[in-house]
Amino acid sequence: MALKDDMTSAPQTLLQAPTPALVLDEARLTANIRRMEGHLAPFDVTFRPHVKTAKSPDVLRAVFDGTGPITVSTLMEAHRFAEAGFNDILYAVGIVPSKLDAVRALADAGVRMQIILDDADVARAVADAIAGNSGITVLIEVDCDGHRSGVVPEADELLVIGRTLAEAGLLGGVLTHAGESYSCEGADAIAAHAEIERAGLVRAAERLRAARLPCPIVSMGSTPTALFVRALGGITEVRAGVYIFQDLVMAGIGVCRPEEIALSVLATVIGYQKAQGRLVIDAGWMAMSRDRGTAAQRVDQGYGLVCDAGGTIIGDLIVTGANQEHGLVGHRDGTPLDLSAYPIGTRLRVLPNHACATAAQHPAYLLTDTGGAVTARWPRFSGW
């Protein structure tokens, strides 16, 4: 699939790009996409990629041809992707009645909308507001691991919510997100958590069906569990998002290798802290984000792992500190750098801890080939 799109204002090479800038490695991007496709191919499930990290129709068109299905985490994402032609959208954040007008407007424009909830009172309010709307389906969010939100599979409230939605012609099934998988480490641990996720969700679906309530959709997923799940019996749909890019948190739990991370921030050496033997770059937390998601892992990557301009990791160099527009680069153990190896003006790239948070700081991706040429500038958006 061709990965070419908007070249508006794109420099010809990374050496010409203003810094800081968000870089997307085309070869790594494609490899990450193909890996997910290959892993899920043996299973009879729908794949619904999550676009909350990408926030760019151009990136999503590299994932697949077509108009969906996709997952969003904001209604702005839903609107922007609908404008780009995507017409099967799951808004995977608990709905509240005040947001129903926006959902209804999307459905009226021809988008197949799915929303989620986990509260009986909200279910009644939603049923009163949109009963019989054929363009909107409601999924019950299920909590399989205590990570965030949802009703537990054995809760009485599951059936109360299910009956309320079914009577209004809105019940579409169940959904979960096993966010605790991000605390696992290694293939076996992640696969075991994927089974916890699968089994809990399927149990919720079975309880609804036993109560003669419809449950055609059984949707699970996170990047770790989607890539390491070994059985998907009873599941109809899998979701994942950060797999497109990967990041250092994913590398820290064994989901990918740092060399497979497709996203980086291009920066320039602008000075030195000579006494400490550290570089100063023009990418601080406004470019990298304040995310320190690797701090609790076995290897702390600071504010990001440092690469040369071509994307090759430079030993144990990390961004050790960050101010708003300044980053400090040094060895992980604090050993002073040979500053003469990095003249002022040197270009570096920094792999992010959390791809979602880092990408959110930038207005566009610079898509690059293996030779460092910029082949496209893909705009992205932010906001709610």
C-alpha positions as a Markdown table, in Angstrom:
| # | Residue | x | y | z |
|---|---|---|---|---|
| 1 | Met | 0.0 | 0.0 | 0.0 |
| 2 | Ala | 1.4 | 3.4 | -0.9 |
| 3 | Leu | 2.2 | 5.6 | 2.1 |
| 4 | Lys | 2.3 | 8.9 | 0.3 |
| 5 | Asp | 0.1 | 11.8 | 1.0 |
| 6 | Asp | 0.5 | 15.4 | 1.8 |
| 7 | Met | 3.9 | 17.0 | 1.1 |
| 8 | Thr | 2.7 | 20.5 | 2.1 |
| 9 | Ser | 5.6 | 22.3 | 3.8 |
| 10 | Ala | 7.6 | 19.0 | 4.2 |
| 11 | Pro | 11.4 | 19.3 | 4.1 |
| 12 | Gln | 13.2 | 17.0 | 1.7 |
| 13 | Thr | 15.3 | 15.4 | 4.4 |
| 14 | Leu | 15.5 | 15.4 | 8.2 |
| 15 | Leu | 18.6 | 17.5 | 8.1 |
| 16 | Gln | 16.4 | 20.3 | 6.7 |
| 17 | Ala | 13.5 | 19.9 | 9.1 |
| 18 | Pro | 12.9 | 22.5 | 11.8 |
| 19 | Thr | 13.3 | 21.0 | 15.2 |
| 20 | Pro | 11.7 | 19.7 | 17.3 |
| 21 | Ala | 9.7 | 17.6 | 14.9 |
| 22 | Leu | 7.8 | 14.3 | 15.1 |
| 23 | Val | 9.3 | 11.6 | 12.8 |
| 24 | Leu | 7.5 | 8.5 | 11.6 |
| 25 | Asp | 9.7 | 5.8 | 10.2 |
| 26 | Glu | 7.9 | 4.3 | 7.2 |
| 27 | Ala | 9.6 | 0.9 | 7.3 |
| 28 | Arg | 9.0 | 0.4 | 11.1 |
| 29 | Leu | 5.4 | 1.6 | 10.7 |
| 30 | Thr | 4.7 | -0.9 | 8.0 |
| 31 | Ala | 6.4 | -3.8 | 9.9 |
| 32 | Asn | 4.3 | -3.0 | 13.1 |
| 33 | Ile | 1.1 | -3.0 | 11.1 |
| 34 | Arg | 2.0 | -6.3 | 9.4 |
| 35 | Arg | 2.9 | -7.9 | 12.7 |
| 36 | Met | -0.6 | -7.3 | 14.1 |
| 37 | Glu | -2.2 | -8.5 | 10.9 |
| 38 | Gly | -0.2 | -11.6 | 11.0 |
| 39 | His | -0.9 | -12.4 | 14.6 |
| 40 | Leu | -4.6 | -12.0 | 14.3 |
| 41 | Ala | -5.0 | -13.7 | 10.9 |
| 42 | Pro | -5.6 | -17.2 | 12.3 |
| 43 | Phe | -8.5 | -16.0 | 14.4 |
| 44 | Asp | -12.0 | -15.4 | 13.2 |
| 45 | Val | -12.4 | -11.9 | 14.6 |
| 46 | Thr | -12.9 | -8.3 | 13.4 |
| 47 | Phe | -10.0 | -5.9 | 14.1 |
| 48 | Arg | -11.0 | -2.4 | 15.1 |
| 49 | Pro | -7.9 | -0.3 | 15.3 |
| 50 | His | -7.8 | 2.5 | 17.9 |
| 51 | Val | -6.9 | 5.9 | 16.5 |
| 52 | Lys | -6.4 | 7.8 | 19.7 |
| 53 | Thr | -2.6 | 7.8 | 19.2 |
| 54 | Ala | -2.5 | 8.5 | 15.5 |
| 55 | Lys | -5.2 | 11.2 | 15.3 |
| 56 | Ser | -4.5 | 11.3 | 11.6 |
| 57 | Pro | -6.5 | 9.8 | 8.7 |
| 58 | Asp | -3.3 | 9.5 | 6.7 |
| 59 | Val | -1.8 | 7.2 | 9.3 |
| 60 | Leu | -5.0 | 5.1 | 9.4 |
| 61 | Arg | -5.0 | 4.7 | 5.7 |
| 62 | Ala | -1.6 | 3.0 | 6.0 |
| 63 | Val | -3.3 | 0.5 | 8.3 |
| 64 | Phe | -6.1 | -0.5 | 5.9 |
| 65 | Asp | -8.2 | 0.5 | 2.9 |
| 66 | Gly | -11.8 | 1.2 | 3.7 |
| 67 | Thr | -14.1 | 3.2 | 5.9 |
| 68 | Gly | -13.8 | 1.3 | 9.2 |
| 69 | Pro | -14.3 | -0.1 | 11.7 |
| 70 | Ile | -12.3 | 2.2 | 14.0 |
| 71 | Thr | -12.1 | 3.0 | 17.7 |
| 72 | Val | -11.9 | 6.6 | 19.0 |
| 73 | Ser | -11.4 | 8.1 | 22.5 |
| 74 | Thr | -12.8 | 11.6 | 21.8 |
| 75 | Leu | -15.8 | 12.9 | 20.0 |
| 76 | Met | -13.5 | 15.2 | 18.1 |
| 77 | Glu | -11.7 | 12.1 | 16.7 |
| 78 | Ala | -15.1 | 10.7 | 15.7 |
| 79 | His | -16.0 | 13.9 | 13.8 |
| 80 | Arg | -12.6 | 14.3 | 12.1 |
| 81 | Phe | -12.5 | 10.6 | 11.0 |
| 82 | Ala | -16.1 | 10.8 | 9.9 |
| 83 | Glu | -15.2 | 13.8 | 7.8 |
| 84 | Ala | -12.4 | 11.7 | 6.3 |
| 85 | Gly | -14.9 | 9.1 | 5.3 |
| 86 | Phe | -14.7 | 6.6 | 8.1 |
| 87 | Asn | -18.3 | 5.5 | 8.9 |
| 88 | Asp | -18.1 | 2.7 | 11.5 |
| 89 | Ile | -16.9 | 4.3 | 14.8 |
| 90 | Leu | -16.8 | 3.1 | 18.4 |
| 91 | Tyr | -16.5 | 5.8 | 21.0 |
| 92 | Ala | -14.7 | 3.9 | 23.7 |
| 93 | Val | -15.1 | 6.2 | 26.6 |
| 94 | Gly | -18.1 | 6.0 | 28.9 |
| 95 | Ile | -21.0 | 8.1 | 27.5 |
| 96 | Val | -22.8 | 10.8 | 29.5 |
| 97 | Pro | -26.2 | 12.2 | 28.5 |
| 98 | Ser | -24.7 | 15.6 | 27.7 |
| 99 | Lys | -22.7 | 14.1 | 24.8 |
| 100 | Leu | -25.6 | 12.3 | 23.2 |
| 101 | Asp | -26.4 | 15.2 | 20.8 |
| 102 | Ala | -23.0 | 14.9 | 19.3 |
| 103 | Val | -23.3 | 11.1 | 18.9 |
| 104 | Arg | -26.8 | 11.5 | 17.4 |
| 105 | Ala | -25.5 | 14.1 | 14.9 |
| 106 | Leu | -22.9 | 11.6 | 13.7 |
| 107 | Ala | -25.4 | 8.8 | 13.4 |
| 108 | Asp | -27.8 | 11.2 | 11.5 |
| 109 | Ala | -24.9 | 11.9 | 9.1 |
| 110 | Gly | -24.7 | 8.2 | 8.2 |
| 111 | Val | -22.0 | 7.0 | 10.7 |
| 112 | Arg | -22.6 | 3.7 | 12.4 |
| 113 | Met | -21.9 | 4.8 | 16.0 |
| 114 | Gln | -21.2 | 2.6 | 19.0 |
| 115 | Ile | -21.0 | 4.0 | 22.5 |
| 116 | Ile | -20.3 | 2.4 | 25.9 |
| 117 | Leu | -21.5 | 2.7 | 29.5 |
| 118 | Asp | -21.3 | 0.8 | 32.8 |
| 119 | Asp | -24.0 | 2.4 | 34.9 |
| 120 | Ala | -27.7 | 1.6 | 35.2 |
| 121 | Asp | -28.8 | 5.2 | 35.7 |
| 122 | Val | -26.9 | 6.3 | 32.6 |
| 123 | Ala | -28.4 | 3.3 | 30.7 |
| 124 | Arg | -31.9 | 4.6 | 31.5 |
| 125 | Ala | -31.0 | 8.1 | 30.5 |
| 126 | Val | -29.5 | 6.9 | 27.2 |
| 127 | Ala | -32.5 | 4.7 | 26.6 |
| 128 | Asp | -34.9 | 7.6 | 27.2 |
| 129 | Ala | -32.9 | 9.8 | 24.8 |
| 130 | Ile | -32.2 | 7.6 | 21.8 |
| 131 | Ala | -34.5 | 4.6 | 22.0 |
| 132 | Gly | -34.9 | 3.0 | 18.6 |
| 133 | Asn | -32.2 | 5.0 | 16.9 |
| 134 | Ser | -30.9 | 2.5 | 14.3 |
| 135 | Gly | -27.6 | 4.3 | 13.8 |
| 136 | Ile | -26.5 | 4.0 | 17.5 |
| 137 | Thr | -25.6 | 0.8 | 19.3 |
| 138 | Val | -24.6 | 0.6 | 23.0 |
| 139 | Leu | -22.0 | -1.8 | 24.5 |
| 140 | Ile | -21.8 | -2.5 | 28.2 |
| 141 | Glu | -18.3 | -1.9 | 29.5 |
| 142 | Val | -17.0 | -4.8 | 31.5 |
| 143 | Asp | -14.2 | -4.7 | 34.1 |
| 144 | Cys | -12.0 | -7.8 | 33.8 |
| 145 | Asp | -9.0 | -6.7 | 35.8 |
| 146 | Gly | -9.8 | -3.8 | 38.1 |
| 147 | His | -7.7 | -1.4 | 36.0 |
| 148 | Arg | -10.2 | 1.4 | 35.2 |
| 149 | Ser | -14.0 | 1.3 | 34.6 |
| 150 | Gly | -16.7 | -1.2 | 33.8 |
| 151 | Val | -19.1 | -3.5 | 35.6 |
| 152 | Val | -17.7 | -6.9 | 36.8 |
| 153 | Pro | -18.9 | -9.9 | 34.8 |
| 154 | Glu | -20.8 | -11.4 | 37.8 |
| 155 | Ala | -22.5 | -8.2 | 38.8 |
| 156 | Asp | -26.3 | -8.0 | 39.0 |
| 157 | Glu | -26.0 | -4.6 | 37.4 |
| 158 | Leu | -24.8 | -6.2 | 34.2 |
| 159 | Leu | -28.2 | -7.7 | 33.6 |
| 160 | Val | -30.1 | -4.6 | 34.8 |
| 161 | Ile | -28.2 | -2.5 | 32.2 |
| 162 | Gly | -28.6 | -5.1 | 29.6 |
| 163 | Arg | -32.4 | -5.3 | 30.0 |
| 164 | Thr | -32.7 | -1.5 | 29.9 |
| 165 | Leu | -30.8 | -1.2 | 26.7 |
| 166 | Ala | -32.4 | -4.2 | 25.1 |
| 167 | Glu | -35.9 | -2.8 | 25.7 |
| 168 | Ala | -34.9 | 0.3 | 23.9 |
| 169 | Gly | -33.5 | -1.6 | 21.0 |
| 170 | Leu | -29.9 | -0.4 | 21.7 |
| 171 | Leu | -28.0 | -3.3 | 23.2 |
| 172 | Gly | -25.1 | -4.4 | 21.0 |
| 173 | Gly | -22.9 | -6.4 | 23.3 |
| 174 | Val | -20.0 | -6.1 | 25.7 |
| 175 | Leu | -16.5 | -4.5 | 25.7 |
| 176 | Thr | -13.5 | -4.5 | 27.9 |
| 177 | His | -10.0 | -3.1 | 28.0 |
| 178 | Ala | -7.4 | -5.0 | 30.1 |
| 179 | Gly | -5.2 | -2.1 | 31.0 |
| 180 | Glu | -3.4 | -4.0 | 33.7 |
| 181 | Ser | -1.7 | -5.8 | 30.8 |
| 182 | Tyr | 0.7 | -2.8 | 30.7 |
| 183 | Ser | 2.0 | -4.0 | 34.1 |
| 184 | Cys | 2.9 | -7.5 | 32.8 |
| 185 | Glu | 6.3 | -8.4 | 31.5 |
| 186 | Gly | 7.1 | -11.0 | 28.9 |
| 187 | Ala | 5.1 | -13.1 | 26.5 |
| 188 | Asp | 3.8 | -15.6 | 28.9 |
| 189 | Ala | 2.6 | -13.1 | 31.5 |
| 190 | Ile | 0.9 | -11.0 | 28.8 |
| 191 | Ala | -0.8 | -14.1 | 27.3 |
| 192 | Ala | -2.0 | -15.1 | 30.7 |
| 193 | His | -3.6 | -11.6 | 31.2 |
| 194 | Ala | -5.1 | -11.8 | 27.7 |
| 195 | Glu | -6.9 | -15.0 | 28.8 |
| 196 | Ile | -8.2 | -13.3 | 32.0 |
| 197 | Glu | -9.5 | -10.5 | 29.7 |
| 198 | Arg | -11.1 | -13.0 | 27.3 |
| 199 | Ala | -12.6 | -15.3 | 29.9 |
| 200 | Gly | -14.1 | -12.4 | 31.9 |
| 201 | Leu | -15.7 | -10.8 | 28.9 |
| 202 | Val | -17.0 | -14.0 | 27.5 |
| 203 | Arg | -18.6 | -14.8 | 30.9 |
| 204 | Ala | -20.4 | -11.4 | 30.8 |
| 205 | Ala | -21.6 | -12.2 | 27.3 |
| 206 | Glu | -22.9 | -15.6 | 28.4 |
| 207 | Arg | -24.8 | -14.2 | 31.3 |
| 208 | Leu | -26.6 | -11.7 | 29.0 |
| 209 | Arg | -27.5 | -14.5 | 26.5 |
| 210 | Ala | -28.7 | -16.8 | 29.3 |
| 211 | Ala | -31.0 | -13.9 | 30.3 |
| 212 | Arg | -32.3 | -13.9 | 26.7 |
| 213 | Leu | -30.6 | -10.6 | 26.0 |
| 214 | Pro | -28.8 | -10.0 | 22.6 |
| 215 | Cys | -25.0 | -9.9 | 22.7 |
| 216 | Pro | -23.6 | -10.1 | 19.2 |
| 217 | Ile | -20.5 | -8.0 | 19.9 |
| 218 | Val | -17.8 | -9.2 | 22.3 |
| 219 | Ser | -14.9 | -6.7 | 22.0 |
| 220 | Met | -11.6 | -6.9 | 23.8 |
| 221 | Gly | -8.2 | -5.5 | 23.4 |
| 222 | Ser | -5.0 | -3.6 | 24.2 |
| 223 | Thr | -1.8 | -3.6 | 22.3 |
| 224 | Pro | -0.1 | -6.2 | 24.6 |
| 225 | Thr | -3.0 | -8.6 | 24.8 |
| 226 | Ala | -3.9 | -8.3 | 21.1 |
| 227 | Leu | -0.3 | -9.2 | 20.1 |
| 228 | Phe | 0.1 | -12.0 | 22.6 |
| 229 | Val | -3.3 | -13.6 | 22.9 |
| 230 | Arg | -3.3 | -17.3 | 22.2 |
| 231 | Ala | -7.0 | -18.1 | 22.1 |
| 232 | Leu | -10.0 | -15.9 | 21.2 |
| 233 | Gly | -12.9 | -18.3 | 21.6 |
| 234 | Gly | -16.1 | -16.3 | 22.2 |
| 235 | Ile | -14.6 | -13.0 | 21.1 |
| 236 | Thr | -15.9 | -11.3 | 18.0 |
| 237 | Glu | -13.7 | -8.2 | 17.9 |
| 238 | Val | -10.2 | -7.1 | 18.9 |
| 239 | Arg | -9.0 | -3.5 | 19.4 |
| 240 | Ala | -5.5 | -2.0 | 19.7 |
| 241 | Gly | -3.8 | 1.3 | 18.9 |
| 242 | Val | -0.3 | 2.0 | 20.0 |
| 243 | Tyr | 1.0 | -1.1 | 18.2 |
| 244 | Ile | 1.1 | 1.1 | 15.0 |
| 245 | Phe | 4.0 | 3.1 | 16.6 |
| 246 | Gln | 5.1 | 1.2 | 19.7 |
| 247 | Asp | 7.0 | 3.0 | 22.4 |
| 248 | Leu | 9.5 | 2.5 | 25.3 |
| 249 | Val | 6.8 | 1.4 | 27.8 |
| 250 | Met | 5.8 | -1.4 | 25.3 |
| 251 | Ala | 9.5 | -2.3 | 24.9 |
| 252 | Gly | 9.9 | -2.4 | 28.7 |
| 253 | Ile | 7.3 | -5.1 | 29.1 |
| 254 | Gly | 8.6 | -7.1 | 26.1 |
| 255 | Val | 5.9 | -6.2 | 23.5 |
| 256 | Cys | 8.5 | -4.9 | 21.1 |
| 257 | Arg | 12.2 | -4.1 | 20.8 |
| 258 | Pro | 13.3 | -0.4 | 21.0 |
| 259 | Glu | 14.6 | -0.8 | 17.4 |
| 260 | Glu | 11.0 | -1.4 | 16.3 |
| 261 | Ile | 9.6 | 1.9 | 17.6 |
| 262 | Ala | 8.4 | 3.9 | 14.6 |
| 263 | Leu | 7.9 | 7.2 | 16.3 |
| 264 | Ser | 10.7 | 9.6 | 17.4 |
| 265 | Val | 11.3 | 13.3 | 18.1 |
| 266 | Leu | 13.9 | 15.0 | 16.0 |
| 267 | Ala | 16.0 | 17.4 | 18.0 |
| 268 | Thr | 19.1 | 19.6 | 17.6 |
| 269 | Val | 22.1 | 19.9 | 20.0 |
| 270 | Ile | 22.0 | 23.6 | 21.0 |
| 271 | Gly | 24.6 | 23.6 | 23.8 |
| 272 | Tyr | 26.3 | 21.8 | 26.7 |
| 273 | Gln | 26.3 | 21.4 | 30.4 |
| 274 | Lys | 30.1 | 21.1 | 30.4 |
| 275 | Ala | 30.5 | 20.5 | 34.1 |
| 276 | Gln | 28.1 | 17.6 | 34.1 |
| 277 | Gly | 29.1 | 16.3 | 30.6 |
| 278 | Arg | 25.6 | 16.6 | 29.2 |
| 279 | Leu | 24.1 | 17.8 | 25.9 |
| 280 | Val | 21.4 | 20.4 | 25.7 |
| 281 | Ile | 18.8 | 19.8 | 23.0 |
| 282 | Asp | 15.9 | 21.9 | 21.7 |
| 283 | Ala | 13.3 | 19.2 | 22.7 |
| 284 | Gly | 12.0 | 19.5 | 26.2 |
| 285 | Trp | 8.8 | 18.3 | 27.8 |
| 286 | Met | 6.7 | 20.3 | 25.3 |
| 287 | Ala | 8.1 | 18.1 | 22.6 |
| 288 | Met | 8.5 | 14.8 | 24.5 |
| 289 | Ser | 5.7 | 15.2 | 27.1 |
| 290 | Arg | 6.2 | 14.8 | 30.8 |
| 291 | Asp | 5.4 | 11.1 | 30.6 |
| 292 | Arg | 7.8 | 9.0 | 32.7 |
| 293 | Gly | 6.1 | 5.7 | 32.1 |
| 294 | Thr | 9.4 | 3.7 | 32.2 |
| 295 | Ala | 10.4 | 5.0 | 35.7 |
| 296 | Ala | 8.7 | 2.0 | 37.3 |
| 297 | Gln | 10.2 | -0.5 | 34.9 |
| 298 | Arg | 13.5 | -2.4 | 35.2 |
| 299 | Val | 15.1 | 0.1 | 32.8 |
| 300 | Asp | 14.4 | 3.7 | 33.4 |
| 301 | Gln | 14.6 | 5.5 | 30.0 |
| 302 | Gly | 14.3 | 9.0 | 31.4 |
| 303 | Tyr | 12.3 | 11.2 | 29.0 |
| 304 | Gly | 13.4 | 9.1 | 26.1 |
| 305 | Leu | 16.1 | 6.9 | 24.5 |
| 306 | Val | 18.4 | 8.8 | 22.2 |
| 307 | Cys | 19.3 | 7.8 | 18.6 |
| 308 | Asp | 21.4 | 9.4 | 15.9 |
| 309 | Ala | 19.8 | 11.2 | 13.0 |
| 310 | Gly | 19.3 | 7.9 | 11.2 |
| 311 | Gly | 17.4 | 6.4 | 14.0 |
| 312 | Thr | 20.1 | 4.1 | 15.4 |
| 313 | Ile | 20.2 | 3.9 | 19.2 |
| 314 | Ile | 23.3 | 5.4 | 20.8 |
| 315 | Gly | 24.3 | 3.1 | 23.6 |
| 316 | Asp | 22.7 | 4.2 | 26.9 |
| 317 | Leu | 22.1 | 7.8 | 26.0 |
| 318 | Ile | 18.8 | 9.1 | 27.4 |
| 319 | Val | 17.1 | 12.4 | 27.9 |
| 320 | Thr | 17.9 | 12.7 | 31.6 |
| 321 | Gly | 16.0 | 15.9 | 32.3 |
| 322 | Ala | 13.5 | 18.2 | 30.6 |
| 323 | Asn | 12.4 | 21.8 | 30.9 |
| 324 | Gln | 9.7 | 23.2 | 28.7 |
| 325 | Glu | 11.9 | 23.7 | 25.6 |
| 326 | His | 15.2 | 22.2 | 26.7 |
| 327 | Gly | 16.2 | 18.6 | 27.1 |
| 328 | Leu | 19.3 | 17.3 | 28.8 |
| 329 | Val | 21.1 | 14.3 | 27.3 |
| 330 | Gly | 23.5 | 12.1 | 29.1 |
| 331 | His | 24.5 | 8.5 | 30.0 |
| 332 | Arg | 21.9 | 6.6 | 32.0 |
| 333 | Asp | 24.5 | 6.1 | 34.8 |
| 334 | Gly | 25.5 | 9.8 | 34.9 |
| 335 | Thr | 29.0 | 9.3 | 33.4 |
| 336 | Pro | 30.0 | 12.5 | 31.5 |
| 337 | Leu | 29.7 | 12.4 | 27.8 |
| 338 | Asp | 32.5 | 13.2 | 25.3 |
| 339 | Leu | 30.9 | 16.4 | 24.2 |
| 340 | Ser | 33.3 | 16.8 | 21.3 |
| 341 | Ala | 31.5 | 13.9 | 19.6 |
| 342 | Tyr | 28.3 | 16.0 | 19.4 |
| 343 | Pro | 29.0 | 19.4 | 17.9 |
| 344 | Ile | 26.4 | 22.1 | 18.3 |
| 345 | Gly | 23.9 | 21.6 | 15.4 |
| 346 | Thr | 24.1 | 17.8 | 15.6 |
| 347 | Arg | 20.7 | 16.1 | 14.9 |
| 348 | Leu | 19.4 | 13.5 | 17.3 |
| 349 | Arg | 16.2 | 11.5 | 17.5 |
| 350 | Val | 14.5 | 10.5 | 20.8 |
| 351 | Leu | 12.3 | 7.5 | 21.1 |
| 352 | Pro | 9.3 | 8.3 | 23.4 |
| 353 | Asn | 8.1 | 6.6 | 26.6 |
| 354 | His | 4.5 | 7.0 | 25.6 |
| 355 | Ala | 3.7 | 7.4 | 21.9 |
| 356 | Cys | 0.2 | 8.9 | 22.6 |
| 357 | Ala | 1.5 | 11.6 | 24.9 |
| 358 | Thr | 4.5 | 12.5 | 22.7 |
| 359 | Ala | 2.5 | 12.6 | 19.5 |
| 360 | Ala | -0.1 | 14.9 | 21.2 |
| 361 | Gln | 2.6 | 17.6 | 21.3 |
| 362 | His | 2.9 | 17.9 | 17.6 |
| 363 | Pro | 0.8 | 19.1 | 14.6 |
| 364 | Ala | 2.2 | 16.6 | 12.0 |
| 365 | Tyr | 4.3 | 13.5 | 11.3 |
| 366 | Leu | 7.3 | 13.6 | 9.0 |
| 367 | Leu | 7.2 | 10.3 | 7.2 |
| 368 | Thr | 10.7 | 9.1 | 6.3 |
| 369 | Asp | 12.2 | 6.3 | 4.3 |
| 370 | Thr | 15.3 | 4.3 | 5.3 |
| 371 | Gly | 17.6 | 6.9 | 3.8 |
| 372 | Gly | 16.2 | 9.7 | 5.9 |
| 373 | Ala | 14.3 | 11.4 | 3.0 |
| 374 | Val | 11.0 | 12.9 | 4.0 |
| 375 | Thr | 8.3 | 11.3 | 1.8 |
| 376 | Ala | 5.2 | 13.0 | 3.3 |
| 377 | Arg | 3.9 | 15.3 | 5.9 |
| 378 | Trp | 0.8 | 13.9 | 7.6 |
| 379 | Pro | -1.2 | 16.4 | 9.7 |
| 380 | Arg | -2.6 | 15.3 | 13.0 |
| 381 | Phe | -5.0 | 17.0 | 15.4 |
| 382 | Ser | -5.6 | 17.2 | 19.1 |
| 383 | Gly | -8.4 | 18.2 | 21.4 |
| 384 | Trp | -11.8 | 16.9 | 22.5 |
